[in-house]
XYZ file of N, CA and C in Angstrom:
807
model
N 6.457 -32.733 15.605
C 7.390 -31.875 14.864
C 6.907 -30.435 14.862
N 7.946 -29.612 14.862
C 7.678 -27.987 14.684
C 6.651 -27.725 13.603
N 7.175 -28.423 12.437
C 6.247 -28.199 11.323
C 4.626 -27.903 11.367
N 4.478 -28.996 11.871
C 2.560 -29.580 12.360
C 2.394 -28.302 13.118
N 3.201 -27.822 14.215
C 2.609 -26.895 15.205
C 2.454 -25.481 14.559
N 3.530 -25.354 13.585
C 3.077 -23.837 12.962
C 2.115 -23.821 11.649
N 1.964 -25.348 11.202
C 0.613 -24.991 10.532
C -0.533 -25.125 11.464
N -0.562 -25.765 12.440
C -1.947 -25.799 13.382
C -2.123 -24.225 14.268
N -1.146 -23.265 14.327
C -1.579 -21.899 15.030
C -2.313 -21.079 13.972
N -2.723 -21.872 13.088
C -3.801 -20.691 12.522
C -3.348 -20.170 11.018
N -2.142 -20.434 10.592
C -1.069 -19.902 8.925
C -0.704 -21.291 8.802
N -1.230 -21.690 7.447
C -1.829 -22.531 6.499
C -0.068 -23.018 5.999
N -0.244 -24.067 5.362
C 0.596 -24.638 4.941
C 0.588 -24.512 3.168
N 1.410 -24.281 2.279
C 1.137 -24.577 0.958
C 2.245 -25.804 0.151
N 1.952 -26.639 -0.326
C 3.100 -27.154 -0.657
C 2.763 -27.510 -2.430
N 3.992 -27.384 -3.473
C 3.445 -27.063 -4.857
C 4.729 -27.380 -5.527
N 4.658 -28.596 -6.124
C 5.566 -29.186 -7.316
C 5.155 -29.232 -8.900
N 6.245 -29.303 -9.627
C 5.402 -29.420 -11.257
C 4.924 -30.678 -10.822
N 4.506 -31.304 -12.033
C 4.275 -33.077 -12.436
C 5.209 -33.528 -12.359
N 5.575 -34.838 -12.167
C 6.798 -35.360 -12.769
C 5.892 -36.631 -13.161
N 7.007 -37.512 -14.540
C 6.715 -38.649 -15.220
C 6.470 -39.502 -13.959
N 5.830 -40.943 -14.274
C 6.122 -41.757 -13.479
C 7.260 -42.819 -13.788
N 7.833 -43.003 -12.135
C 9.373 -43.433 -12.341
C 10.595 -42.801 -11.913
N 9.971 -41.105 -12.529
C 11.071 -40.349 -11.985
C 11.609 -40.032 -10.627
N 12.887 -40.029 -11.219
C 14.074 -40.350 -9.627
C 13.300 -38.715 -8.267
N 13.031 -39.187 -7.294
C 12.864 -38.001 -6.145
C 13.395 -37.102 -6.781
N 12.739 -35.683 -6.130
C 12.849 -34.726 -6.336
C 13.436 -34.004 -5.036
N 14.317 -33.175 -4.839
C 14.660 -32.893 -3.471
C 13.560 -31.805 -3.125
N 13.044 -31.288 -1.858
C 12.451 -30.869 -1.350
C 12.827 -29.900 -0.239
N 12.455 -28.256 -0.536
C 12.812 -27.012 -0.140
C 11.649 -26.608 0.721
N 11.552 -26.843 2.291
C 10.624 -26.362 2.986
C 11.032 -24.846 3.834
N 10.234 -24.232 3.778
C 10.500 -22.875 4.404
C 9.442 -22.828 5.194
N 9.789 -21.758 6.584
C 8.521 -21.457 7.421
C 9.090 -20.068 7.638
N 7.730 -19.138 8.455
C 8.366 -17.736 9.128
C 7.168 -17.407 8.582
N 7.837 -16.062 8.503
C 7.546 -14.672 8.356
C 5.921 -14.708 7.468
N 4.827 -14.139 7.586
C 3.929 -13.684 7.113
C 3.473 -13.002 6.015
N 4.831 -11.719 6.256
C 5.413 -11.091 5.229
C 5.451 -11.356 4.092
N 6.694 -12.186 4.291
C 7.305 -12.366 3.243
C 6.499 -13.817 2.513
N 5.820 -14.470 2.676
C 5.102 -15.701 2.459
C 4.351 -15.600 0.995
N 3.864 -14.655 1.014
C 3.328 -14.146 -0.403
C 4.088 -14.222 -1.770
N 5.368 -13.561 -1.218
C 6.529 -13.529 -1.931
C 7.136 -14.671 -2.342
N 7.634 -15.465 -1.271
C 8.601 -16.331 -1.397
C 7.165 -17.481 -2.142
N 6.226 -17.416 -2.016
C 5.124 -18.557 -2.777
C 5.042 -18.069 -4.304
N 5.093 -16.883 -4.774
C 5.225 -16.324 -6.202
C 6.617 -16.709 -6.530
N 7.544 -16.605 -5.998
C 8.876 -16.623 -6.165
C 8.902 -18.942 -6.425
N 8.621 -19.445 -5.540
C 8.729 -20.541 -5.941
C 8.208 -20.776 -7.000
N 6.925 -20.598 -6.971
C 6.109 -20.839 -8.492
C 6.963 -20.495 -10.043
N 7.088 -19.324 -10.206
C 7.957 -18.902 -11.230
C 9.374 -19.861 -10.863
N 9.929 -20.134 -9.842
C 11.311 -21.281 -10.204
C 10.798 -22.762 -10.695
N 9.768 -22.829 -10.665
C 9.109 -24.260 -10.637
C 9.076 -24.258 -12.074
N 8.902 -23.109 -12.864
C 8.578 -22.835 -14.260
C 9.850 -23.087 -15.288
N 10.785 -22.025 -14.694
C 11.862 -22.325 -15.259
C 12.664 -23.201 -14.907
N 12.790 -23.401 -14.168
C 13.709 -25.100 -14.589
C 12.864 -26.144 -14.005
N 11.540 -26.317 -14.614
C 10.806 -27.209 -15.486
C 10.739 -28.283 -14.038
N 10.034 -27.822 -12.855
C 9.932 -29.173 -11.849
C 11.037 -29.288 -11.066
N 12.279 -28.720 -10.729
C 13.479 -29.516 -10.238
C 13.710 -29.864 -9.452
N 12.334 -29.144 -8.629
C 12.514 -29.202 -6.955
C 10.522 -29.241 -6.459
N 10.953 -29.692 -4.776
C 9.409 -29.587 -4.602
C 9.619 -28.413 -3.631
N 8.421 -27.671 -3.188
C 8.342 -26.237 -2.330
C 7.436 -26.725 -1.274
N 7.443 -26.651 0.150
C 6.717 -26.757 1.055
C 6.731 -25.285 2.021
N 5.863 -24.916 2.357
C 5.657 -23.337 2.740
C 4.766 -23.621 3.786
N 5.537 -23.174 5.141
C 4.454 -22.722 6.276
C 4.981 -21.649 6.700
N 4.098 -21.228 7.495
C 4.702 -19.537 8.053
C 4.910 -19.520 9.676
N 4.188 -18.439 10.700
C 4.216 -18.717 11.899
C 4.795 -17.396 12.734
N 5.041 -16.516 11.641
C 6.242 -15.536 12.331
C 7.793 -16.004 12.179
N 8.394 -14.590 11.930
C 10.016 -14.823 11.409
C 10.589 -15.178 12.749
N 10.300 -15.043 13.928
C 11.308 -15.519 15.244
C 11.124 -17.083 14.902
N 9.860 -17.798 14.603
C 9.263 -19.078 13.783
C 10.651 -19.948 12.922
N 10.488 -19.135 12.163
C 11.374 -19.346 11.094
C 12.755 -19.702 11.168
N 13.604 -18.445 12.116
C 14.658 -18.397 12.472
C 15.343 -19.749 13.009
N 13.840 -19.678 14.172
C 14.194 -21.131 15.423
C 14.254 -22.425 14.397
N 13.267 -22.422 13.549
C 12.843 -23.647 12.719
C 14.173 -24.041 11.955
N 14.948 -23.184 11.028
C 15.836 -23.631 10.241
C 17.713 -23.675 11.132
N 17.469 -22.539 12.224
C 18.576 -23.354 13.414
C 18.654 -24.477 13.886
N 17.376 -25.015 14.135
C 17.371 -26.246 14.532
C 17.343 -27.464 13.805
N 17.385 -27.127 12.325
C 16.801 -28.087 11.246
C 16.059 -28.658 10.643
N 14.755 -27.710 11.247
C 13.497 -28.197 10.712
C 12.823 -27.924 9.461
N 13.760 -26.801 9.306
C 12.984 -26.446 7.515
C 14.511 -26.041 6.799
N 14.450 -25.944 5.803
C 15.690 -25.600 4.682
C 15.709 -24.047 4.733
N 14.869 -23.223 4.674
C 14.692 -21.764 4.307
C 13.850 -21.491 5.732
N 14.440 -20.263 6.912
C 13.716 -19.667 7.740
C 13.426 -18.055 7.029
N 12.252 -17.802 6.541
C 11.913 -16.583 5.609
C 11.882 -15.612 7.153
N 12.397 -14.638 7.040
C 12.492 -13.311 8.148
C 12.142 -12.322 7.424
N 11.292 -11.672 7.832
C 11.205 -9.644 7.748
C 11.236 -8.984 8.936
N 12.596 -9.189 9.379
C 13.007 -8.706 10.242
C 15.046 -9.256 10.401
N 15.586 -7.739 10.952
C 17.175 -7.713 10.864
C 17.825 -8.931 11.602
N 19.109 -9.435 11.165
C 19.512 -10.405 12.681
C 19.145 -9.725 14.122
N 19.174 -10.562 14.964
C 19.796 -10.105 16.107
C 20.523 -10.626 17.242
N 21.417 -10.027 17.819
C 22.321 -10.977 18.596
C 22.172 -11.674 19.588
N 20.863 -11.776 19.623
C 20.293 -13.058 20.494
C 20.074 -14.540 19.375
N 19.962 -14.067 18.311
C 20.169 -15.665 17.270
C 20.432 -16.633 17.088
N 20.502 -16.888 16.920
C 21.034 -18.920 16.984
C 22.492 -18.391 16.518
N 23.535 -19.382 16.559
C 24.958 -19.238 16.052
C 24.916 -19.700 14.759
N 25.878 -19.490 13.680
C 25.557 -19.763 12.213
C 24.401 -19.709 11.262
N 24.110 -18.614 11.654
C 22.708 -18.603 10.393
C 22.958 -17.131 9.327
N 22.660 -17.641 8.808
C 23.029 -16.796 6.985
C 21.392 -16.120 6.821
N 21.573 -15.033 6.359
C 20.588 -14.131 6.373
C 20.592 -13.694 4.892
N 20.583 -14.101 4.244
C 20.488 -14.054 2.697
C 19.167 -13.079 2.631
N 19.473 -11.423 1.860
C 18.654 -10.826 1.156
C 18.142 -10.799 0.468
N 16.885 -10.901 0.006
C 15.948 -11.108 -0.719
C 15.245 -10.033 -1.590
N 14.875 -8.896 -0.991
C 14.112 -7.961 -0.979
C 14.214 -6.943 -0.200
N 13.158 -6.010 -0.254
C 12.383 -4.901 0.714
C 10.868 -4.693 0.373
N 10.795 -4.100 1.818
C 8.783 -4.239 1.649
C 8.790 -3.140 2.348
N 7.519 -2.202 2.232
C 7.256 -1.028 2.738
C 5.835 -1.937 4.155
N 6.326 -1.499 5.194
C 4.995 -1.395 6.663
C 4.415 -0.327 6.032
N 2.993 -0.587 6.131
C 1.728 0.580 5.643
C 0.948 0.603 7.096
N 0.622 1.879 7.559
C -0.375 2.213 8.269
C -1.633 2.268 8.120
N -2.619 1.282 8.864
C -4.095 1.563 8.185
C -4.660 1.747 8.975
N -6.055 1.868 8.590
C -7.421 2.702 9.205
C -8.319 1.764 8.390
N -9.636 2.125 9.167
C -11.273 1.542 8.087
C -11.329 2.106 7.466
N -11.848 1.980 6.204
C -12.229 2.548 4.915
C -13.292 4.126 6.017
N -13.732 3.521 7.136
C -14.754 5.143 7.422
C -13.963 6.109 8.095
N -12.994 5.656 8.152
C -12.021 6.926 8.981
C -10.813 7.203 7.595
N -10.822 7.668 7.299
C -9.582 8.072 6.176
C -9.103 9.362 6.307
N -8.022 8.847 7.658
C -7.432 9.848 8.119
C -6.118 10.191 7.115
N -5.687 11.057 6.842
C -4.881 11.505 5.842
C -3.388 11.851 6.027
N -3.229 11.793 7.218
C -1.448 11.859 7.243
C -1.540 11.579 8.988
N -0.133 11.152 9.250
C 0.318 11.106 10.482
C 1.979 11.055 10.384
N 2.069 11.923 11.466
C 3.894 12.585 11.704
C 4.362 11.006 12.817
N 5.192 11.070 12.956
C 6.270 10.113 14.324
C 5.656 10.012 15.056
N 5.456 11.089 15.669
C 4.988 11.656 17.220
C 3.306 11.104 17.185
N 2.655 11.471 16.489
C 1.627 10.860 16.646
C 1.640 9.191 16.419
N 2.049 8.843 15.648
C 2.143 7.679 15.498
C 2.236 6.771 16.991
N 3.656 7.678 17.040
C 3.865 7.101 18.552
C 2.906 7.106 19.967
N 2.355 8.729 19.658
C 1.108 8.677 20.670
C -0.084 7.766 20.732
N -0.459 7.502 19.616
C -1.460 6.478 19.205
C -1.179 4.985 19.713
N -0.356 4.504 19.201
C 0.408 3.529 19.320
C 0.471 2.864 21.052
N 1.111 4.275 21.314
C 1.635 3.788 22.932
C 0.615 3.609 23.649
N -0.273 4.569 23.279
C -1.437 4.670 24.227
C -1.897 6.216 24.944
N -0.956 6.948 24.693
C -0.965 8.131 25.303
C -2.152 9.149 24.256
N -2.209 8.500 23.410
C -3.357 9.143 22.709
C -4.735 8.175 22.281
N -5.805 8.065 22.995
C -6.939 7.193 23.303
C -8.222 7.219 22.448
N -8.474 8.233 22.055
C -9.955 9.100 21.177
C -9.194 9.680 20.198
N -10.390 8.747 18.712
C -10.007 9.700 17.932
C -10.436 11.094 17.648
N -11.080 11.598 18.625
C -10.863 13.391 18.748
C -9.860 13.730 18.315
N -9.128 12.968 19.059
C -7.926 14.106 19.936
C -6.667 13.752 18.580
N -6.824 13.222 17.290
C -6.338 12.920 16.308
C -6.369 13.691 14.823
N -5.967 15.001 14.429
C -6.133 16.122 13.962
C -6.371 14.841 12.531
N -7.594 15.569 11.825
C -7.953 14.724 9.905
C -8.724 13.689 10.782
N -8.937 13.357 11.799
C -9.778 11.410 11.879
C -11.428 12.115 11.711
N -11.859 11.376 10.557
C -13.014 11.382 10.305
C -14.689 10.537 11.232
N -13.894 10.219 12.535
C -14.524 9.951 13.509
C -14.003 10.090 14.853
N -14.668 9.650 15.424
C -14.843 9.714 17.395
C -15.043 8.704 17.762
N -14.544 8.580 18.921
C -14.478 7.597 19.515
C -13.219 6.683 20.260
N -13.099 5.831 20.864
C -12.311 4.641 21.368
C -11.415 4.160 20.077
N -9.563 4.801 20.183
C -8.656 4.137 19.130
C -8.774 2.737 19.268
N -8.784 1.642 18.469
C -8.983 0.281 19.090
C -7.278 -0.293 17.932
N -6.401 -0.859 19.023
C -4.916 -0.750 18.366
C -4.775 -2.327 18.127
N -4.603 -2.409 16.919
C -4.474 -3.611 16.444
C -2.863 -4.286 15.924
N -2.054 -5.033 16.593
C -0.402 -5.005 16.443
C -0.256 -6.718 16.300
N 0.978 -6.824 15.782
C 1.631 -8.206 15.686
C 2.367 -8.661 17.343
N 2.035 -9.955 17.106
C 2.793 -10.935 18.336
C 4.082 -10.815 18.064
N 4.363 -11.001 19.677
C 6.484 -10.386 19.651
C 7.322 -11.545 19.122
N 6.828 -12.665 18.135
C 7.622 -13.095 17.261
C 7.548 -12.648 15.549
N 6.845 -11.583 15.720
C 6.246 -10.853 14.223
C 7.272 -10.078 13.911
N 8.478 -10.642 12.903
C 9.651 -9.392 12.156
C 8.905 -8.202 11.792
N 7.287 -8.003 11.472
C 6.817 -6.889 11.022
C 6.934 -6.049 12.438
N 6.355 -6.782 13.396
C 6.386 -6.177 14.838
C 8.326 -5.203 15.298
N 8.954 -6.283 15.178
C 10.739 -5.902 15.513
C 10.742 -4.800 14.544
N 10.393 -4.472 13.466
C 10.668 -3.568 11.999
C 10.090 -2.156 12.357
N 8.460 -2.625 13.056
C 7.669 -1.243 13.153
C 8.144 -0.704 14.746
N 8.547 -1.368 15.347
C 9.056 -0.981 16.628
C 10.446 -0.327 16.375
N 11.383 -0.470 15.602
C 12.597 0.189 15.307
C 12.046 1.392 14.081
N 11.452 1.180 13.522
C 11.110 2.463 12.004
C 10.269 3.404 12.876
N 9.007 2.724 13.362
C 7.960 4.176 13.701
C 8.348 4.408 15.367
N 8.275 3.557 15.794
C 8.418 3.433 17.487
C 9.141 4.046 18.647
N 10.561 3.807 18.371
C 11.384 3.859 19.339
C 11.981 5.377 19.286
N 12.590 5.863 20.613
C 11.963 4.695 21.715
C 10.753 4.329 22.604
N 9.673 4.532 22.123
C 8.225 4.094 22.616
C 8.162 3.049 22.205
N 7.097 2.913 23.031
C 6.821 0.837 23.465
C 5.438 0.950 22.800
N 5.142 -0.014 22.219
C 3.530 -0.209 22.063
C 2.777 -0.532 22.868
N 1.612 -0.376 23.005
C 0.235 -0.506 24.280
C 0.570 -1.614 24.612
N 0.167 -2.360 25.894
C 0.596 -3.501 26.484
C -1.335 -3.735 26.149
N -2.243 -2.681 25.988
C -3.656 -3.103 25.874
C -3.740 -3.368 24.522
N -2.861 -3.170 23.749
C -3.302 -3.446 22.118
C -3.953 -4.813 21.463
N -3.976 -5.214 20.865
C -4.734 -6.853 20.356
C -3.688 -7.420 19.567
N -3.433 -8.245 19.864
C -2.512 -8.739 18.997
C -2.251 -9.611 18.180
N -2.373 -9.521 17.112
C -2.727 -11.035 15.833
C -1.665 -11.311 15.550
N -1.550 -12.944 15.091
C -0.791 -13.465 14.581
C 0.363 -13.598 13.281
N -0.784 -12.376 12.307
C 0.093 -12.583 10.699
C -0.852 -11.155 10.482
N -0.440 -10.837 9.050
C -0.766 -9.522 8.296
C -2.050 -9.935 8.077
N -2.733 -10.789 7.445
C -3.934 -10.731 6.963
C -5.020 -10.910 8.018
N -4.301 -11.235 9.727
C -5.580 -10.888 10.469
C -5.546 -9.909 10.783
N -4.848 -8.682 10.881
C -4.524 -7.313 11.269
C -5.380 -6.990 10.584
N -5.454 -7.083 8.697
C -5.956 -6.919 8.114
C -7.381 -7.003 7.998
N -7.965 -7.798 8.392
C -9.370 -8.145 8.129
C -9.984 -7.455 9.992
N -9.054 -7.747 10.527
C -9.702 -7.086 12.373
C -9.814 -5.512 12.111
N -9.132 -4.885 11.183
C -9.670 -3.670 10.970
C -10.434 -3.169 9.924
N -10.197 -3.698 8.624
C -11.422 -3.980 7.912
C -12.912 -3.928 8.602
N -12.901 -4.962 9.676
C -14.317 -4.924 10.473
C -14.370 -4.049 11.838
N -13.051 -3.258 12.056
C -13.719 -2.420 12.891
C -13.393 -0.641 12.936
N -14.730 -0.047 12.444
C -14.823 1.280 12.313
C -12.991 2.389 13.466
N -13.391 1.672 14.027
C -12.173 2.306 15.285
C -10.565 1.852 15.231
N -10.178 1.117 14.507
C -9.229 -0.083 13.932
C -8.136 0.632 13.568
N -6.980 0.764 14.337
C -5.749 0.918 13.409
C -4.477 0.018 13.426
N -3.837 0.098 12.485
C -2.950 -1.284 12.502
C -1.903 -0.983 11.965
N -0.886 -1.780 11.242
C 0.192 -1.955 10.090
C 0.192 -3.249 10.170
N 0.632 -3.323 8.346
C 0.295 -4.431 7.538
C 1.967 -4.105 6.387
N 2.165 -5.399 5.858
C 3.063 -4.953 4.618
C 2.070 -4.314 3.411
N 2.754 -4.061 2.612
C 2.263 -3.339 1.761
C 1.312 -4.211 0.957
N 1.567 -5.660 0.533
C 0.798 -6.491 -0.144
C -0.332 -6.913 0.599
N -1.069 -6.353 1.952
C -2.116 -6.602 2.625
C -3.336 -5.262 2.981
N -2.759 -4.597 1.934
C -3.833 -3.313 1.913
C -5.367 -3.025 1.678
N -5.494 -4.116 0.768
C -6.613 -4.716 -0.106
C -7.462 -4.205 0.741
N -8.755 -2.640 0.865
C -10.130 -3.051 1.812
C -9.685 -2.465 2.826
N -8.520 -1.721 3.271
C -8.303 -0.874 4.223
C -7.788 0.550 3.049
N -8.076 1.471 4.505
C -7.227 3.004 4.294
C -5.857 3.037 4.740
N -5.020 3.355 3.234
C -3.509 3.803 4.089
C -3.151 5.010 4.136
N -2.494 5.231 5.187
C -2.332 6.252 5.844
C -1.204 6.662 5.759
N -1.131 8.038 4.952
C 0.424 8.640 4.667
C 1.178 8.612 6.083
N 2.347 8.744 5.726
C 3.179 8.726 6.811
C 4.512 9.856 6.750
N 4.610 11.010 7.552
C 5.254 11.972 7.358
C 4.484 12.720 5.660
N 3.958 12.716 5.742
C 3.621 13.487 4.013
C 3.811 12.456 3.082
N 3.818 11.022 3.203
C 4.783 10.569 2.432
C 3.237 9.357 2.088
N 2.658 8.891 1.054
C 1.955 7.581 0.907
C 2.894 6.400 0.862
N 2.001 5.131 1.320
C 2.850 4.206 1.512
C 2.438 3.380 0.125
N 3.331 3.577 -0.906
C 3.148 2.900 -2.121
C 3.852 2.403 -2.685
N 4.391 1.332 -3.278
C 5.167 0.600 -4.149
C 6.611 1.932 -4.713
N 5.577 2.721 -5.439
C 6.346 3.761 -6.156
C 7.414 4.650 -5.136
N 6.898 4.993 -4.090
C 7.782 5.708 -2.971
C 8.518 4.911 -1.928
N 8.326 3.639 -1.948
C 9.123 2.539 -1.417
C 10.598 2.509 -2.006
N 10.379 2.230 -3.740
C 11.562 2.381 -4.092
C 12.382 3.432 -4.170
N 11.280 4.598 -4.326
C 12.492 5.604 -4.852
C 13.477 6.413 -3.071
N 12.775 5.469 -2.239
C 13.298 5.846 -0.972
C 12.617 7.057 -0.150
N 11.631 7.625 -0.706
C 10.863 8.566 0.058
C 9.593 8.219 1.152
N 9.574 6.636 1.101
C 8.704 6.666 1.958
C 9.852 5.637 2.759
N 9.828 6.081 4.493
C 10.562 5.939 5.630
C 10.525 4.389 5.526
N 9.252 3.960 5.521
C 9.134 2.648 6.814
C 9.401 1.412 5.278
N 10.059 1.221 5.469
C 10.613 0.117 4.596
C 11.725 -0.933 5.261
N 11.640 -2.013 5.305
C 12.617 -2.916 5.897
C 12.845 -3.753 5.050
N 13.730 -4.498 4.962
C 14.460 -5.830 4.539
C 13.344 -7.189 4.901
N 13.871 -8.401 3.976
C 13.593 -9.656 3.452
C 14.065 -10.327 3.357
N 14.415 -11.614 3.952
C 15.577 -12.479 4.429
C 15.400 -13.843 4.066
N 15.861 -14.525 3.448
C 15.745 -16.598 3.218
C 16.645 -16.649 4.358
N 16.777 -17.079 5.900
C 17.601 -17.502 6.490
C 18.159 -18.893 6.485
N 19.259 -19.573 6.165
C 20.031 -20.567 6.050
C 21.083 -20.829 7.200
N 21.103 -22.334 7.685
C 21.837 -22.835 8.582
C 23.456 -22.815 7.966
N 24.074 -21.635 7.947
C 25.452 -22.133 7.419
C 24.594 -21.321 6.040
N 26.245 -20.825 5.086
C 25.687 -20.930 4.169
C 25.275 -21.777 3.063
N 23.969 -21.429 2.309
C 22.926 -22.371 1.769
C 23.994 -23.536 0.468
N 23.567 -24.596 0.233
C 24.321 -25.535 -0.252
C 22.760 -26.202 -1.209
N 23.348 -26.650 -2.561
C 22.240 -27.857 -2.996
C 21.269 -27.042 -3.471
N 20.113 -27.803 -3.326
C 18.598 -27.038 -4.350
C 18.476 -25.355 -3.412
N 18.806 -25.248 -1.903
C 17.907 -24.017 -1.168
C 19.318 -23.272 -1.837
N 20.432 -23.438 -2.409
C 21.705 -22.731 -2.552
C 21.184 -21.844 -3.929
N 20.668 -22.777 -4.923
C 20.501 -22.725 -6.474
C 19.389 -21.741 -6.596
N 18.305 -22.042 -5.895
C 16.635 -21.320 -5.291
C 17.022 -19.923 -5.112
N 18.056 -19.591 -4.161
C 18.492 -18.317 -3.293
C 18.950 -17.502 -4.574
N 20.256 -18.530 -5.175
C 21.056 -17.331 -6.253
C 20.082 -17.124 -7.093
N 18.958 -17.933 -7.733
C 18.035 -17.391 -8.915
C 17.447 -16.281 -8.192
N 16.260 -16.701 -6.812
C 16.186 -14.798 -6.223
C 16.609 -13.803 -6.283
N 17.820 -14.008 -6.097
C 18.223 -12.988 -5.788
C 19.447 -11.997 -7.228
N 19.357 -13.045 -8.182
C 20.065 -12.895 -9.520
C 19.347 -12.429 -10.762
N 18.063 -13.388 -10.646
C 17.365 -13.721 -11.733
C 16.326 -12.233 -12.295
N 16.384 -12.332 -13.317
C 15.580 -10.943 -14.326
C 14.071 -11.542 -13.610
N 13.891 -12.977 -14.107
C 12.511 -13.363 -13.474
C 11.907 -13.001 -12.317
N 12.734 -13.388 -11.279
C 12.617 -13.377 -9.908
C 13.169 -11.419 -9.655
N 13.387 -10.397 -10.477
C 13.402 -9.008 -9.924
C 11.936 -9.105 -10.913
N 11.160 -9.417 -12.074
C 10.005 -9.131 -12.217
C 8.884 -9.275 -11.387
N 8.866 -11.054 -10.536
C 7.992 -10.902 -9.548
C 8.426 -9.965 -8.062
N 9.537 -9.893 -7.574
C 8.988 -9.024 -6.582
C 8.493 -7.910 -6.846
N 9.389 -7.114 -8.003
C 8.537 -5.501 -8.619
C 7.174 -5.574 -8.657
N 6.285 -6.624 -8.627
C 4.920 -6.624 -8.113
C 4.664 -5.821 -6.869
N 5.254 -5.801 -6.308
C 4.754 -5.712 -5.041
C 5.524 -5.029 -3.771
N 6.678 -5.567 -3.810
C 8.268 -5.339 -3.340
C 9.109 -4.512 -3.799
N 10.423 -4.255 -2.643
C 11.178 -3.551 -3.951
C 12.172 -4.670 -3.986
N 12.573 -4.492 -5.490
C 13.595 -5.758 -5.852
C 15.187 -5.040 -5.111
N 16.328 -5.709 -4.950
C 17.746 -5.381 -4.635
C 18.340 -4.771 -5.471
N 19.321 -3.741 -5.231
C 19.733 -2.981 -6.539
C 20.894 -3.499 -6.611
């Protein structure tokens, strides 16, 4: 099964029900896979539904990347394909893209380079490759070999930062390419030369790096001044029906569910 294979590439599986008495009748069961992103989220977000209506459902959570996700719940393998990243018209036929959220892409660096702003153009130079040494990078608090750290081309963060910072430039075909946010995260953490993007909830231990004049923070996410912000998606086969139907409208309704994403996210207005 799909399932087994996207917890065995390396992004962990979580699965988390209340108690129930013994005796009590099944519980139906809401599995989601994808996105990296959004995984954080949608695992706070179950927890708090688990609270309020007291057990009603069970939550199974793997990730894998949102192209992951997409394929997984077209085909029927999970109830919820979580995306951070837009449709696109290569998609499966009938799938519901239910909004969730928004998340700000943050640009980082090692804590020893805390370079302090970067415009488009550089971004893009860096990125592509056309800019190699951080010499040649006006504020980089070192020298040396850029070492470019990016998501695999089923990464919605990847489709998001390629349409917000990118295009139309291509990213390095030499870049490294990890699987989810928190190895981006930690591969530059450990290397002095390291630059990357991460969502905003994977900053922890890196430098972020303004973008246009702009910091990439919770606070300028919402109020719309910082650029690189994309969308958050529960994708559904058809639209959602039953426990993933009930799950979706509390997300996306609920006072509860706009307190936990305001953690972190911006909630839907």
């Amino acid at each position: 099964m799909r399932i087994q294979s996207a917890a065995a590439v390396g992004v962990g599986a979580l699965a988390f029900a209340a108690a129930a008495p013994a005796g009590a009748l099944a519980k139906p069961t809401i599995t989601m896979s994808g996105s990296t992103s959004v995984a954080p989220l949608a695992a706070k977000l179950a927890r708090a539904y688990l609270r309020e209506c007291r057990g009603c459902v069970r939550f199974k959570l793997l990730q894998g990347g949102s192209d992951v996700g997409i394929s997984d719940v077209a085909r029927g393998r999970v109830t919820i394909g979580n995306s951070s990243r837009d449709p696109k018209p290569g998609d499966p036929g009938g799938l519901v893209f239910n909004k969730i959220a928004r998340d700000a892409i943050c640009i980082i660096t090692n804590p020893a380079n805390r370079l302090p702003n970067l415009s488009q153009a550089q971004v893009q130079a860096i990125f592509s490759g056309s800019v190699r040494d951080w010499r040649q990078v006006p504020g980089s608090t070192i020298s040396g070999p850029i070492d470019l750290f990016v998501r695999t081309p089923a990464s919605g963060t990847q489709d998001a930062f390629d349409k917000i910072f990118m295009k139309p430039q291509k990213v390095s075909t030499v870049a490294s390419q990890k699987a989810s946010n928190g190895l981006i995260q930690q591969a530059v953490q450990r290397d002095r030369n390291g630059i990357g993007y991460v969502s905003l909830d994977f900053t922890r231990g890196v430098h972020t790096v303004r973008y246009k004049g702009v910091a990439c923070t919770l606070r300028n996410a919402v109020s719309g001044q910082y650029e690189g912000v994309r969308n958050f998606y529960m994708v559904t086969r058809g639209k959602p029906t039953g426990a993933a139907a009930r799950f979706i409208r509390w997300v996306q309704r609920s006072t509860t569910a706009r307190r936990v994403i305001a953690t972190d996210w911006v909630p839907l207005r």
